[in-house]
Tab-separated table of C-alpha atoms and ligand atoms in Angstrom:
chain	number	residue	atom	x	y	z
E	1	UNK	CA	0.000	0.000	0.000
E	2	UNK	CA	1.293	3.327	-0.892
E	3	UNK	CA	0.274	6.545	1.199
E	4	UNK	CA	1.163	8.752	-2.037
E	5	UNK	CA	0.028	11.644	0.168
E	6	UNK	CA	2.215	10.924	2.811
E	7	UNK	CA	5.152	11.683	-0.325
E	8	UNK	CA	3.296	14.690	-1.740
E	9	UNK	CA	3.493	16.044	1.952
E	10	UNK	CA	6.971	15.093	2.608
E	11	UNK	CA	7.782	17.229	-0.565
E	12	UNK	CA	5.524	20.087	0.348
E	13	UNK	CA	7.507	20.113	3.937
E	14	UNK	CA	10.825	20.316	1.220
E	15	UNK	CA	9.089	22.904	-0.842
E	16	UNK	CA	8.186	24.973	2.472
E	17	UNK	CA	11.616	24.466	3.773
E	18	UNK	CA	13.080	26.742	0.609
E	19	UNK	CA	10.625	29.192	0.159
E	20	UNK	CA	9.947	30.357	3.883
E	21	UNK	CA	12.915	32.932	3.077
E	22	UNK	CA	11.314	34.224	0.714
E	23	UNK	CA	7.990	34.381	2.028
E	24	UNK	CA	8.939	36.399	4.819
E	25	UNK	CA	11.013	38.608	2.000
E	26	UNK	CA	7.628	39.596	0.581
E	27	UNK	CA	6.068	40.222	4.025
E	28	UNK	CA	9.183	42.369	4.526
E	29	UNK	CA	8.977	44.292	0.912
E	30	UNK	CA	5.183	44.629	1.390
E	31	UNK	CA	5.647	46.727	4.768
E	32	UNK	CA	8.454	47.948	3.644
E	33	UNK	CA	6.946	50.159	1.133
E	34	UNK	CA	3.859	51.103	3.081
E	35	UNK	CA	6.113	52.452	6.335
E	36	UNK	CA	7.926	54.394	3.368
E	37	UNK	CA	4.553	55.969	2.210
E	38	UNK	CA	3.228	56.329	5.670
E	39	UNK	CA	6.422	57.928	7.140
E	40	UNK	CA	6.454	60.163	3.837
E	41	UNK	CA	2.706	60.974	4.601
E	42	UNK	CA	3.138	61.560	8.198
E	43	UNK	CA	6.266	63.834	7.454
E	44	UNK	CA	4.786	66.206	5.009
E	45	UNK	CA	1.512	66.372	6.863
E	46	UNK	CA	3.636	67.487	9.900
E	47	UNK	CA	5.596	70.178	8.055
E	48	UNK	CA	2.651	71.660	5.995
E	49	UNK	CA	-0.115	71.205	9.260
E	50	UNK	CA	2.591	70.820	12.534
E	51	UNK	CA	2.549	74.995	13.268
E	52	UNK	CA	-0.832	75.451	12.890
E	53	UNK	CA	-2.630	72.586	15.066
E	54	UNK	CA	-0.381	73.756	17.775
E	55	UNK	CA	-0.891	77.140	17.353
E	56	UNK	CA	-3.347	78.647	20.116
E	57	UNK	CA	-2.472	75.817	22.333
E	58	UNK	CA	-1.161	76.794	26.359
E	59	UNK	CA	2.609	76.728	26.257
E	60	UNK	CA	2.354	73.294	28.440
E	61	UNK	CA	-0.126	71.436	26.301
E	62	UNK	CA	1.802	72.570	23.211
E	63	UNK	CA	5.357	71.256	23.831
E	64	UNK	CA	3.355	67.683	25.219
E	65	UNK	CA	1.563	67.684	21.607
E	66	UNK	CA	4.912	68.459	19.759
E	67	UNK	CA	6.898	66.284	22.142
E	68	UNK	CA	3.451	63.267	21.108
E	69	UNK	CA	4.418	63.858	17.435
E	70	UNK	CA	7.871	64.109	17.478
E	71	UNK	CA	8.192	60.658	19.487
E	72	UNK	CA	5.685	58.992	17.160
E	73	UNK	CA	7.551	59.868	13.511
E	74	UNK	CA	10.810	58.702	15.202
E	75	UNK	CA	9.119	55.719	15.570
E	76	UNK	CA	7.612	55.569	12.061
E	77	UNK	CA	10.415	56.117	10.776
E	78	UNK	CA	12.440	53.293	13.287
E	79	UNK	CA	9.819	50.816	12.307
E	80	UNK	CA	10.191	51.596	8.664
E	81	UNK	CA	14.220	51.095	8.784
E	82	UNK	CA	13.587	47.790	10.312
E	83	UNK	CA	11.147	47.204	7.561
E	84	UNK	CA	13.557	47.878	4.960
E	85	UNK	CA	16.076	45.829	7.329
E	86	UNK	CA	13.819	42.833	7.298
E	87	UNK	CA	13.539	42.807	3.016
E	88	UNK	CA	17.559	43.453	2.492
E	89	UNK	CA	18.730	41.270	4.897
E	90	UNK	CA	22.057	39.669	5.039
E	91	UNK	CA	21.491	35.743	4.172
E	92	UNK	CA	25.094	34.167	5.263
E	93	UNK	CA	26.801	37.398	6.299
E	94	UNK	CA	29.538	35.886	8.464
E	95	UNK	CA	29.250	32.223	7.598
E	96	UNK	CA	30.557	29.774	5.532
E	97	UNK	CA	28.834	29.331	2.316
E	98	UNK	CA	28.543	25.654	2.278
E	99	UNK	CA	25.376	23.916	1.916
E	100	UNK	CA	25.633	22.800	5.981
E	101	UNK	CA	25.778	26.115	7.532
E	102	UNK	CA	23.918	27.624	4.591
E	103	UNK	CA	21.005	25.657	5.938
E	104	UNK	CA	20.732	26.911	9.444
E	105	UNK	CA	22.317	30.360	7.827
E	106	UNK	CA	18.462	30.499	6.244
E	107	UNK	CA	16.843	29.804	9.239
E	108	UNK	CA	18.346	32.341	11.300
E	109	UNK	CA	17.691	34.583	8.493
E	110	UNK	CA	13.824	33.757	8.327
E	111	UNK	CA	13.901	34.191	12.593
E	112	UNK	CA	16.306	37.276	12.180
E	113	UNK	CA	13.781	39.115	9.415
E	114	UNK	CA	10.519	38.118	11.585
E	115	UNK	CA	11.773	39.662	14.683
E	116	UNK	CA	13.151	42.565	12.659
E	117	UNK	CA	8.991	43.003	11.262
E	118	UNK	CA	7.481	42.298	14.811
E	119	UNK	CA	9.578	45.516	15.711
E	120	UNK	CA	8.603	47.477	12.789
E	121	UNK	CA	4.894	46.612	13.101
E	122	UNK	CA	5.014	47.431	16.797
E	123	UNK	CA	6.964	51.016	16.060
E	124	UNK	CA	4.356	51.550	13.234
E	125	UNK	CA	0.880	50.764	15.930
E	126	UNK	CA	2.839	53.163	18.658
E	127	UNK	CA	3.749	55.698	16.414
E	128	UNK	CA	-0.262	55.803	14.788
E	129	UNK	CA	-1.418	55.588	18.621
E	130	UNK	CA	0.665	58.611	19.220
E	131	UNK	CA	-0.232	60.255	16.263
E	132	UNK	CA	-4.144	59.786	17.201
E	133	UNK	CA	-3.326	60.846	21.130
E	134	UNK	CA	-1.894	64.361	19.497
E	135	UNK	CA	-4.369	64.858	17.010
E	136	UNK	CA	-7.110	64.509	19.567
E	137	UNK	CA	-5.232	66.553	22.567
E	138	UNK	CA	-5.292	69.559	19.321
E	139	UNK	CA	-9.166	69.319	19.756
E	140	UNK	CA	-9.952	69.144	23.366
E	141	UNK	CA	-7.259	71.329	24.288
E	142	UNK	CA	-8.673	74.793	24.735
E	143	UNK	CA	-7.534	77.816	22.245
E	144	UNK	CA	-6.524	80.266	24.343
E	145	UNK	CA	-6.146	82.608	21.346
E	146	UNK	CA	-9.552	82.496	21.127
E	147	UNK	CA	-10.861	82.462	24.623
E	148	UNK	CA	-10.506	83.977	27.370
E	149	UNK	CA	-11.099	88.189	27.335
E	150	UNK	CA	-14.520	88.669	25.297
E	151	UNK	CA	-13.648	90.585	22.669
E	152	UNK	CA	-10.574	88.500	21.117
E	153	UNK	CA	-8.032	89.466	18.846
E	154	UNK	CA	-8.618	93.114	18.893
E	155	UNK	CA	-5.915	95.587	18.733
E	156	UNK	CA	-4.432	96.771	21.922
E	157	UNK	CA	-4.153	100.904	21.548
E	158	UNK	CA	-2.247	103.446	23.858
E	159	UNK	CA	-4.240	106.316	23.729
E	160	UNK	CA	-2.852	109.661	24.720
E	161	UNK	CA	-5.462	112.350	26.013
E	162	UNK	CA	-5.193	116.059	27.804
E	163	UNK	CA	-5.944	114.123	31.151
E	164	UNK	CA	-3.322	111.148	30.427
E	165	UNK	CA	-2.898	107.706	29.112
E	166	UNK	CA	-5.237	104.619	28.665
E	167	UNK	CA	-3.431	101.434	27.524
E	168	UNK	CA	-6.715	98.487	26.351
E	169	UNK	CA	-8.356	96.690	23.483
E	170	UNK	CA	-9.674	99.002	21.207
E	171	UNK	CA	-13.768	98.634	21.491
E	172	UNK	CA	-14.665	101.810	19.213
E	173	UNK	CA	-13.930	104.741	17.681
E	174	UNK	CA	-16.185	106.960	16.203
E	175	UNK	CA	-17.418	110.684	16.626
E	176	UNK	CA	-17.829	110.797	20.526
E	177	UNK	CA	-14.497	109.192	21.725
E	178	UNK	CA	-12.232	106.128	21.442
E	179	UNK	CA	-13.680	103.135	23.920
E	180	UNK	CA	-10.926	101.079	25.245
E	181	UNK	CA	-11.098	98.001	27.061
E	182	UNK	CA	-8.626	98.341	29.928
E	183	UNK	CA	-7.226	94.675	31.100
E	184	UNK	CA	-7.369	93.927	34.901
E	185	UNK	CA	-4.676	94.506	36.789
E	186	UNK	CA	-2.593	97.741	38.382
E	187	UNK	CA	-5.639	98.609	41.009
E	188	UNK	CA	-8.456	96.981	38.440
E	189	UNK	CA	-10.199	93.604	39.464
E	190	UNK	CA	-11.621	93.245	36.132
E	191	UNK	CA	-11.227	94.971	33.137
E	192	UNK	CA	-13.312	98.073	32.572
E	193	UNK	CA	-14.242	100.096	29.530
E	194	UNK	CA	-12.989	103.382	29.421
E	195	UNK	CA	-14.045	106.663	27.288
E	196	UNK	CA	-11.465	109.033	25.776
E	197	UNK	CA	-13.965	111.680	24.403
E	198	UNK	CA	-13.246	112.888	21.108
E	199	UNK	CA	-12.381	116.420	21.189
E	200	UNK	CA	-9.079	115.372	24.232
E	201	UNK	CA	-7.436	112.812	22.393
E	202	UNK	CA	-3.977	113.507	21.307
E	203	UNK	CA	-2.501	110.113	19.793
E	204	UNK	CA	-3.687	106.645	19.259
E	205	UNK	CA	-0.446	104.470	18.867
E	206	UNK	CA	-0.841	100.513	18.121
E	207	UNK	CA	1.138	98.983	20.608
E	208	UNK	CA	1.924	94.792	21.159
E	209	UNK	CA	0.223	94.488	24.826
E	210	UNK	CA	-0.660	96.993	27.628
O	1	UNK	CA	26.674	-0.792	-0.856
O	2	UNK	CA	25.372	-2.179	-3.509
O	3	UNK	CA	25.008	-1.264	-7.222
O	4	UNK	CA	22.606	1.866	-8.227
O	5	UNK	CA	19.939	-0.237	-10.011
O	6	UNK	CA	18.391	2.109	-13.135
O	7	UNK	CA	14.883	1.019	-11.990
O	8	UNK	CA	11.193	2.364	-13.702
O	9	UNK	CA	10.230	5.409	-12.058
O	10	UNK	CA	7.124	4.514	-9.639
O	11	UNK	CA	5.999	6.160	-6.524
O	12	UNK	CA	5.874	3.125	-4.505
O	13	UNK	CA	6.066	3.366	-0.933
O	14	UNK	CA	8.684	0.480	-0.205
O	15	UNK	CA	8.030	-1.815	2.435
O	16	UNK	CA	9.840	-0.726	6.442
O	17	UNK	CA	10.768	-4.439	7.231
O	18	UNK	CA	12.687	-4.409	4.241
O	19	UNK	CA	14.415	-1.068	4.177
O	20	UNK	CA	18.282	-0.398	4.485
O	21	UNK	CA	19.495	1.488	7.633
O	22	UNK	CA	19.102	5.121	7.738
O	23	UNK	CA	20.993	7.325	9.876
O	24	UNK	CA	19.177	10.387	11.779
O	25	UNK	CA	21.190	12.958	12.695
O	26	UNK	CA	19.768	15.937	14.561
O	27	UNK	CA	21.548	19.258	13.668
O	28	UNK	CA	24.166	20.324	16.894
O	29	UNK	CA	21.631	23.045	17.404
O	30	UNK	CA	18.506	20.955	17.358
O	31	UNK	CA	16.831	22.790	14.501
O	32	UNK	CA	16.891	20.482	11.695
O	33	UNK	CA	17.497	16.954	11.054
O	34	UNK	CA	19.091	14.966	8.021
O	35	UNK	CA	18.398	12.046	7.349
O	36	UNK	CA	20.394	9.547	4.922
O	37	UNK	CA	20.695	6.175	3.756
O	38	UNK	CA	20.167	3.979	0.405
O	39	UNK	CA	17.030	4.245	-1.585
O	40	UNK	CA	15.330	0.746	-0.780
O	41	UNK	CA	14.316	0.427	-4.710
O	42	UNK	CA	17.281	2.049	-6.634
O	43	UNK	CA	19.988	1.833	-3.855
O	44	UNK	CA	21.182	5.274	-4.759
O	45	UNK	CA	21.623	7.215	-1.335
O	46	UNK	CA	19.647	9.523	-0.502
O	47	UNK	CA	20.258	12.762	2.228
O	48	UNK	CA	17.470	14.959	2.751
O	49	UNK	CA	17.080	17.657	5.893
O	50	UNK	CA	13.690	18.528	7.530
O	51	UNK	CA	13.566	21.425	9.452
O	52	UNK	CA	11.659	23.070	12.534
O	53	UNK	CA	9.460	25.582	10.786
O	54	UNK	CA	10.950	29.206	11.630
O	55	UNK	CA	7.912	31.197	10.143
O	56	UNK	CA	5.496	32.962	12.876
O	57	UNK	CA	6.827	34.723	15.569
O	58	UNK	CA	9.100	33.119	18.216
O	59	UNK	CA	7.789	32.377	21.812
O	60	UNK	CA	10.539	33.666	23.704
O	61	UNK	CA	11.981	36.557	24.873
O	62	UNK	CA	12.204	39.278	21.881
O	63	UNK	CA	10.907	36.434	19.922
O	64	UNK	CA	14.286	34.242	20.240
O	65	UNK	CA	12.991	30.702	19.514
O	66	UNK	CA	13.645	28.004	21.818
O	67	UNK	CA	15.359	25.096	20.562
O	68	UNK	CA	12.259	22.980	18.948
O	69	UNK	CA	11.245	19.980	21.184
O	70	UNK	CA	12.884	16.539	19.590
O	71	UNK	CA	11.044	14.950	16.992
O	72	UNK	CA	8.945	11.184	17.839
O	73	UNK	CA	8.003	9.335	15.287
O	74	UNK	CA	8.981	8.990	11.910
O	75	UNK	CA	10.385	10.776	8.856
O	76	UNK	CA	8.877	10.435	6.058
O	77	UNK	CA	11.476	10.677	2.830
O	78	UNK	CA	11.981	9.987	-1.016
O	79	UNK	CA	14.319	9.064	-3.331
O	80	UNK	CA	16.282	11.915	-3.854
O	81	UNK	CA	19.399	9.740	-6.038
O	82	UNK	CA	20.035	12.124	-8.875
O	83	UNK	CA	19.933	9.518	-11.385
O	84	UNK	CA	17.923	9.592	-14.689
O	85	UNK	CA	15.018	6.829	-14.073
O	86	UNK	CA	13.284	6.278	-17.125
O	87	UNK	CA	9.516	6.754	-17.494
O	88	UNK	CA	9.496	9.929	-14.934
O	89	UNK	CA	7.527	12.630	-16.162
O	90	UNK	CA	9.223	15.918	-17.105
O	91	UNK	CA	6.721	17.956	-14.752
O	92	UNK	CA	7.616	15.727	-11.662
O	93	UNK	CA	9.619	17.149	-9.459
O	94	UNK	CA	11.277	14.230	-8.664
O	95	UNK	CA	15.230	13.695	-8.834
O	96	UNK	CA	15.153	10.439	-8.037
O	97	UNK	CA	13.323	7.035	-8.567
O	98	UNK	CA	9.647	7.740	-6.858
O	99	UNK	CA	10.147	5.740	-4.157
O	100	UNK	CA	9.503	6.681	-0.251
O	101	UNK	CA	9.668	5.401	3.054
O	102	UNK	CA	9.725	5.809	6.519
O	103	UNK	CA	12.659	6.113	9.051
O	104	UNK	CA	12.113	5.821	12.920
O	105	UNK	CA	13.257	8.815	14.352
O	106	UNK	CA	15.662	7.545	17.165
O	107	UNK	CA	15.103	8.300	20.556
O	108	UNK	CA	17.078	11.518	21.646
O	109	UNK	CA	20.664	10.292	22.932
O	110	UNK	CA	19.644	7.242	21.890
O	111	UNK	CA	21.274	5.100	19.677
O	112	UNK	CA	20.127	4.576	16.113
O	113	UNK	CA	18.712	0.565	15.900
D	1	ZN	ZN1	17.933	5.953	-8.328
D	2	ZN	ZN1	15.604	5.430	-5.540
């Protein structure tokens, strides 16, 4: 009686034996060139868009989302040298060539290129998880260029009258007087409007902050 | 040993009782094992190494694989001679006469039988 499968299997085990190199080769090459397009991605995304999420952030919060990114495209870009590692490896650096230590040469190579991939895919689901975790601290972390003092982003004037200086937002300026929003602070608990009328102002200068 | 015998190719699985001794030899690292011996139908010899399979990630510590427990059984292998039989098909990818058997995998530090 002849278990023909019993052959077909012992030469399938053969067959296995010489292409497991370069099965893991083609694992390698595959995420090889996706960690190249995702680290490209990631890297142009964070020069055009990196300023501008942060922007508006508090100082704290900012440097925690830029330290978030910064740690996540090192390891993008880790995992994808390993990934590029793993499909150019070295099959017999350092050995013999002969057919005996060829053999376990291969095998090492196959073990070598696997662990070198279980890095890179572990770099590559950090790095994304850190990616995410800074994306979403850019949208629950409050703009303080936006909030905070009501009327935002208006002009802070020095205006010089007969009876002195006011230093505030500008509020208005039309035929009665200049209005200016004096920030708390120096004697103020809150900030207070205050009226320059028309016919005693001298000189409204721009200035940075009061 | 005796003469290589030009035989018909045929897949024939030959019969154990019968068979020449083999020799199993596990690699010094544990990860492979050749086997050789004469083909019981041709008599050409034969050598062929099975491995532990390496793909899939290694158990250990930073995946470094453990050498694989010892192999029980048997091992399975075919004429691998070289010689031209006559009658094998071109698309076979046979190098030898068709024939396969068995070999007892010896006991670990045992002797081979
Ligand atoms: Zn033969
Ligand atoms: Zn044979």
């Amino acid at each position: 009686m002849s278990d023909l499968q019993k052959k077909r299997l012992a030469q399938l085990g053969q067959q296995l034996q010489q292409d497991q190199l370069a099965v893991v080769r083609r694992q390698a090459e595959g995420w090889r060139n996706g960690l190249a397009g995702l680290t490209g991605l990631v890297s142009v995304v964070l020069v055009l868009k990196g300023k501008d999420s942060v922007t508006g952030m508090p100082e704290a919060w900012r440097w925690v989302c830029a330290a978030l990114l910064a740690i996540a495209f090192g390891l993008l870009l880790f995992g994808a040298l390993r990934s590029v590692q793993a499909a150019n490896g070295e099959i017999g650096a350092g050995t013999w060539l002969n057919a005996e230590q060829l053999f376990g040469a291969v095998l090492d190579e196959v073990e070598r290129t696997q662990r070198a991939l279980a890095t890179a895919r572990r770099c590559t689901a950090a790095g994304l998880c850190l990616i995410v975790a800074g994306v979403f601290l850019g949208w629950v972390v409050p703009d303080t260029s936006a909030a905070g003092t009501g009327t935002a982003g208006a002009p802070s004037v020095l205006v010089t009258s007969a009876g002195g200086t006011v230093c505030g937002q500008l509020v208005l300026a039309d035929a009665h007087g200049v209005v200016v929003r004096e920030p708390a602070g120096k004697g103020r608990p809150a900030a207070t409007e205050v009226t320059v009328p028309a016919g005693s102002v001298r000189e409204v200068v721009p200035v940075a902050s009061c | 040993m005796a003469e290589h015998r030009l035989t018909h190719f045929r897949e024939v699985q030959t019969d154990p009782a019968t068979n020449p001794a083999a020799t199993v030899e596990r690699s010094p690292d544990g990860r492979w094992y050749t086997v050789s011996g004469a083909c019981p139908t041709c008599h050409g010899r034969t050598v062929s190494r099975v491995a532990h399979g390496v793909l899939g990630p290694g158990k250990g510590l930073w995946g470094a694989r453990p050498s694989p427990p010892p192999l029980t059984g048997v091992l399975t292998v075919y004429c691998m001679c070289g010689f031209p039989h006559p009658a094998r098909p071109d698309s076979s990818p046979d190098t030898g006469c068709g024939a396969f058997w068995d070999v007892p995998v010896p006991d670990p530090g045992g002797a081979q039988p």
